[in-house]
Amino acid sequence: MRGSVLRSGRMVYRDDLPEPVPGPGQVLVDIKACGICGSDLHFAKHGDDVLTASAQLEGLSAGVGVSVELGADVFMGHEFSAEILDAGPGTEAPPAGTLVTSVPVLLSQAGVEMIVYSNTTFGGYAERMVLSAPLLLSVPNGLDARHAALTEPMAVGLHAVNKSDITRGETALVIGCGPIGIAIIAALKARGVETIVASDFSAKRRELALAVGAHRTVDPADGSPFESTSPAVVFEAVGAPGVIDDVLRRAPSRTRLVVAGVCMQPDAVHPFFGIAKEINVQFVFGYDPAEFANSLRSIAEGEVDVAPMITGEVGLDAVGEAFDELSDPDRHCKILVEPNL
Amino acid sequence: MRGSVLRSGRMVYRDDLPEPVPGPGQVLVDIKACGICGSDLHFAKHGDDVLTASAQLEGLSAGVGVSVELGADVFMGHEFSAEILDAGPGTEAPPAGTLVTSVPVLLSQAGVEMIVYSNTTFGGYAERMVLSAPLLLSVPNGLDARHAALTEPMAVGLHAVNKSDITRGETALVIGCGPIGIAIIAALKARGVETIVASDFSAKRRELALAVGAHRTVDPADGSPFESTSPAVVFEAVGAPGVIDDVLRRAPSRTRLVVAGVCMQPDAVHPFFGIAKEINVQFVFGYDPAEFANSLRSIAEGEVDVAPMITGEVGLDAVGEAFDELSDPDRHCKILVEPNL
């Protein structure tokens, strides 16, 4: 079958991938759309660093670490929607033709595997893949498959907002309006937060922030957002060195800082700044299955409008170019890979 | 009067200090004991850095910043107990001879001032000082004035524990058993926490940790404390670069890290480590007036035994030597300055 794989730092089109075969408890699906995630871009460029940092980590739950060989082709794509084609042996599943999505986790007799970076398990940058029957969510309300593919990134934003415990009357400042920042803004709006301020250097991204629910935007080139905002909760969705320390230095006393941007490099912070103001820093990652299901429901019910986020759609043979284009923040938010294009 | 002042990085004995005069709402007190705090040691050595870092801070409540001239003598000492001598004009206060303590804050017609580092307001390293009548707490139960002087540092530990929201069944790991770590251990014990693990390179400090309530100690020279402990809450009471990142790297998923050690230098952390495990970092500082009052009560009622913490007592003419001795962690925890010695 056809697909796009990571080879030596570049996404490469292949039309000779073996056909995936569902095992017991699994289904074979026909992929309709798969979003390109910033973490895929990062992994393509800095896979070595990701694996080195992951290897240093202790205290993780079993199976959460990443184990992949960069010398071989790597399959990626974890933001997908798909139609059921067939079920594995003895497997109960929705009927063929049902549009579904799923948390990117594959259950098999071998155990639990994240569908994120793998040399053996296909992700969403392909025609077909295997999913776990118990984890499938049927897409309701006739929701467009392209919109259903945004369940995953919107769940990331929802989880960050849930972890912040923000109340409607508290002011939120979202720093960085890439896909994660946009998902956070949409979740804040769905929660009814009355003052959402969004900060980004890109005019296009600030526009998008307003489209999904920000009440006001700030261009940090004109001065720190803290000059005009006194937030109770700050969401860091940039993931670049220096942002956390700047928040510690400028934010009001007792600010809750939610770090959702994934900075892989060592980052210099002044603990003294955090201490003097008793800042709380909540690092966040992913979502739980209930949040994933809520994310799908809120998109399907129109509480969250993901349409403005989709700034590009490409076929499997153009994934490499899409990865390149996504490095320009003024041009794109989310590009969907659609095997039928 | 006699006192010890910071001059060019050294504590210097003076017998020519002017007599403090209480204004309206203030009392004059006779200082019985004043603990030497690690922050005083740090300020003596690195006052410039403290002032530079403080000047960079934005978003603080008014009056919290430090404003002091290092070229002139600096008065310090904020962990004191004292007997009332006299009250200012029209001031209601407990009778002369009453043993009191107070949060180190001076209220005057000019406003609110921290009793911490000042060129004009005396602190506890002197024979007498002025305190604010509305903030005075009478020392109950005939408690020894030397023990009452530990109300302040023990309140710092109590506050850190309160901010952690730790429950009795959760395991606590306290990294660093200097005065702050010891105060945290004592507060954890008073709260009924059933598993308190303390880590320090110094054998003397580990002994002291056991004396105030730790159930088990670890020498990090023998291996990371995380090899034998899976804590829910980690208290960082070292304040040296590298400790926070090591916790982020080694601690279990969803650990709550309470940072009570004041690291003034920039410190390198890997946000990725925190993100992958959704660590929560709560920076803490000081205490509120209720916690200060609770700290005094728990010492006076014997819930917290501060006696083992007092490892030295010196007169006003030996404060400089005491500052030097405190740099040896195997020798001292808390040295009290007592004007009558």
PDB file of C-alpha atoms in Angstrom, chain A residues 50 53-54 56-61 159 163 244 248-254 259-286, chain B residues 50 53-54 56-61 159 163 244 248-254 259-286:
ATOM      1  CA  VAL A  50      14.295  12.881  21.479  1.00  0.00           C
ATOM      2  CA  ALA A  53      16.284  12.593  26.317  1.00  0.00           C
ATOM      3  CA  SER A  54      13.760   9.746  26.553  1.00  0.00           C
ATOM      4  CA  GLN A  56      17.514   9.590  30.421  1.00  0.00           C
ATOM      5  CA  LEU A  57      14.016   9.588  31.849  1.00  0.00           C
ATOM      6  CA  GLU A  58      13.307   7.448  34.890  1.00  0.00           C
ATOM      7  CA  GLY A  59      10.097   6.849  36.782  1.00  0.00           C
ATOM      8  CA  LEU A  60       7.859   6.500  33.724  1.00  0.00           C
ATOM      9  CA  SER A  61       5.054   3.973  33.613  1.00  0.00           C
ATOM     10  CA  HIS A 159      -6.338  18.380  29.000  1.00  0.00           C
ATOM     11  CA  LYS A 163      -5.210  20.540  34.587  1.00  0.00           C
ATOM     12  CA  ILE A 244       9.354  29.732  31.160  1.00  0.00           C
ATOM     13  CA  LEU A 248       8.526  33.411  36.172  1.00  0.00           C
ATOM     14  CA  ARG A 249      10.092  36.865  36.039  1.00  0.00           C
ATOM     15  CA  ARG A 250       7.097  38.869  34.795  1.00  0.00           C
ATOM     16  CA  ALA A 251       3.949  37.075  35.920  1.00  0.00           C
ATOM     17  CA  PRO A 252       1.963  38.226  38.957  1.00  0.00           C
ATOM     18  CA  SER A 253       2.400  36.541  42.335  1.00  0.00           C
ATOM     19  CA  ARG A 254       0.756  33.108  42.615  1.00  0.00           C
ATOM     20  CA  VAL A 259       3.633  24.212  30.414  1.00  0.00           C
ATOM     21  CA  ALA A 260       2.212  22.534  27.302  1.00  0.00           C
ATOM     22  CA  GLY A 261       4.921  23.472  24.809  1.00  0.00           C
ATOM     23  CA  VAL A 262       7.489  20.706  24.616  1.00  0.00           C
ATOM     24  CA  CYS A 263      10.982  22.179  24.975  1.00  0.00           C
ATOM     25  CA  MET A 264      13.467  19.354  24.482  1.00  0.00           C
ATOM     26  CA  GLN A 265      16.580  21.422  25.181  1.00  0.00           C
ATOM     27  CA  PRO A 266      17.879  22.328  28.628  1.00  0.00           C
ATOM     28  CA  ASP A 267      16.310  25.636  29.601  1.00  0.00           C
ATOM     29  CA  ALA A 268      17.714  28.154  32.108  1.00  0.00           C
ATOM     30  CA  VAL A 269      15.297  29.275  34.803  1.00  0.00           C
ATOM     31  CA  HIS A 270      15.753  31.342  37.956  1.00  0.00           C
ATOM     32  CA  PRO A 271      14.121  29.375  40.796  1.00  0.00           C
ATOM     33  CA  PHE A 272      14.345  32.591  42.831  1.00  0.00           C
ATOM     34  CA  PHE A 273      11.793  34.249  40.517  1.00  0.00           C
ATOM     35  CA  GLY A 274       9.349  31.390  41.044  1.00  0.00           C
ATOM     36  CA  ILE A 275       9.943  31.324  44.780  1.00  0.00           C
ATOM     37  CA  ALA A 276       9.534  35.057  45.367  1.00  0.00           C
ATOM     38  CA  LYS A 277       6.078  34.865  43.779  1.00  0.00           C
ATOM     39  CA  GLU A 278       5.092  31.302  44.749  1.00  0.00           C
ATOM     40  CA  ILE A 279       4.424  30.386  41.130  1.00  0.00           C
ATOM     41  CA  ASN A 280       2.922  26.969  40.436  1.00  0.00           C
ATOM     42  CA  VAL A 281       4.223  25.202  37.341  1.00  0.00           C
ATOM     43  CA  GLN A 282       2.124  22.343  36.013  1.00  0.00           C
ATOM     44  CA  PHE A 283       3.770  20.417  33.199  1.00  0.00           C
ATOM     45  CA  VAL A 284       1.141  18.702  31.043  1.00  0.00           C
ATOM     46  CA  PHE A 285       1.194  16.013  28.404  1.00  0.00           C
ATOM     47  CA  GLY A 286      -1.450  14.192  26.410  1.00  0.00           C
TER      48      GLY A 286
ATOM     49  CA  VAL B  50      20.217  39.134  45.536  1.00  0.00           C
ATOM     50  CA  ALA B  53      17.793  39.368  40.893  1.00  0.00           C
ATOM     51  CA  SER B  54      15.216  41.222  42.990  1.00  0.00           C
ATOM     52  CA  GLN B  56      14.600  42.004  37.691  1.00  0.00           C
ATOM     53  CA  LEU B  57      11.434  40.730  39.301  1.00  0.00           C
ATOM     54  CA  GLU B  58       8.130  42.110  38.084  1.00  0.00           C
ATOM     55  CA  GLY B  59       4.615  41.409  39.272  1.00  0.00           C
ATOM     56  CA  LEU B  60       5.391  41.480  42.991  1.00  0.00           C
ATOM     57  CA  SER B  61       2.997  43.002  45.497  1.00  0.00           C
ATOM     58  CA  HIS B 159       3.911  26.569  54.885  1.00  0.00           C
ATOM     59  CA  LYS B 163       1.154  24.124  50.037  1.00  0.00           C
ATOM     60  CA  ILE B 244      15.327  20.437  40.334  1.00  0.00           C
ATOM     61  CA  LEU B 248      12.285  16.025  37.083  1.00  0.00           C
ATOM     62  CA  ARG B 249      14.387  13.274  35.544  1.00  0.00           C
ATOM     63  CA  ARG B 250      14.096  10.650  38.278  1.00  0.00           C
ATOM     64  CA  ALA B 251      10.807  11.215  40.098  1.00  0.00           C
ATOM     65  CA  PRO B 252       7.734   9.095  39.373  1.00  0.00           C
ATOM     66  CA  SER B 253       4.994  10.333  37.043  1.00  0.00           C
ATOM     67  CA  ARG B 254       2.749  13.027  38.557  1.00  0.00           C
ATOM     68  CA  VAL B 259      10.701  23.977  45.807  1.00  0.00           C
ATOM     69  CA  ALA B 260      11.594  25.537  49.148  1.00  0.00           C
ATOM     70  CA  GLY B 261      15.349  25.846  48.679  1.00  0.00           C
ATOM     71  CA  VAL B 262      16.194  29.280  47.323  1.00  0.00           C
ATOM     72  CA  CYS B 263      18.499  28.908  44.329  1.00  0.00           C
ATOM     73  CA  MET B 264      19.497  32.404  43.237  1.00  0.00           C
ATOM     74  CA  GLN B 265      21.530  31.333  40.196  1.00  0.00           C
ATOM     75  CA  PRO B 266      20.056  30.412  36.829  1.00  0.00           C
ATOM     76  CA  ASP B 267      19.425  26.677  36.854  1.00  0.00           C
ATOM     77  CA  ALA B 268      19.218  24.396  33.813  1.00  0.00           C
ATOM     78  CA  VAL B 269      16.118  22.202  33.634  1.00  0.00           C
ATOM     79  CA  HIS B 270      14.723  19.948  30.907  1.00  0.00           C
ATOM     80  CA  PRO B 271      11.053  20.908  30.480  1.00  0.00           C
ATOM     81  CA  PHE B 272      10.695  17.654  28.528  1.00  0.00           C
ATOM     82  CA  PHE B 273      11.345  15.632  31.684  1.00  0.00           C
ATOM     83  CA  GLY B 274       8.592  17.507  33.526  1.00  0.00           C
ATOM     84  CA  ILE B 275       6.191  17.211  30.613  1.00  0.00           C
ATOM     85  CA  ALA B 276       6.666  13.493  29.997  1.00  0.00           C
ATOM     86  CA  LYS B 277       5.663  12.840  33.624  1.00  0.00           C
ATOM     87  CA  GLU B 278       3.278  15.751  34.211  1.00  0.00           C
ATOM     88  CA  ILE B 279       5.235  16.914  37.243  1.00  0.00           C
ATOM     89  CA  ASN B 280       3.761  19.767  39.276  1.00  0.00           C
ATOM     90  CA  VAL B 281       6.280  22.268  40.641  1.00  0.00           C
ATOM     91  CA  GLN B 282       5.103  24.484  43.469  1.00  0.00           C
ATOM     92  CA  PHE B 283       7.579  27.213  44.404  1.00  0.00           C
ATOM     93  CA  VAL B 284       7.024  28.309  48.001  1.00  0.00           C
ATOM     94  CA  PHE B 285       8.166  31.226  50.104  1.00  0.00           C
ATOM     95  CA  GLY B 286       7.480  32.394  53.618  1.00  0.00           C
TER      96      GLY B 286
END
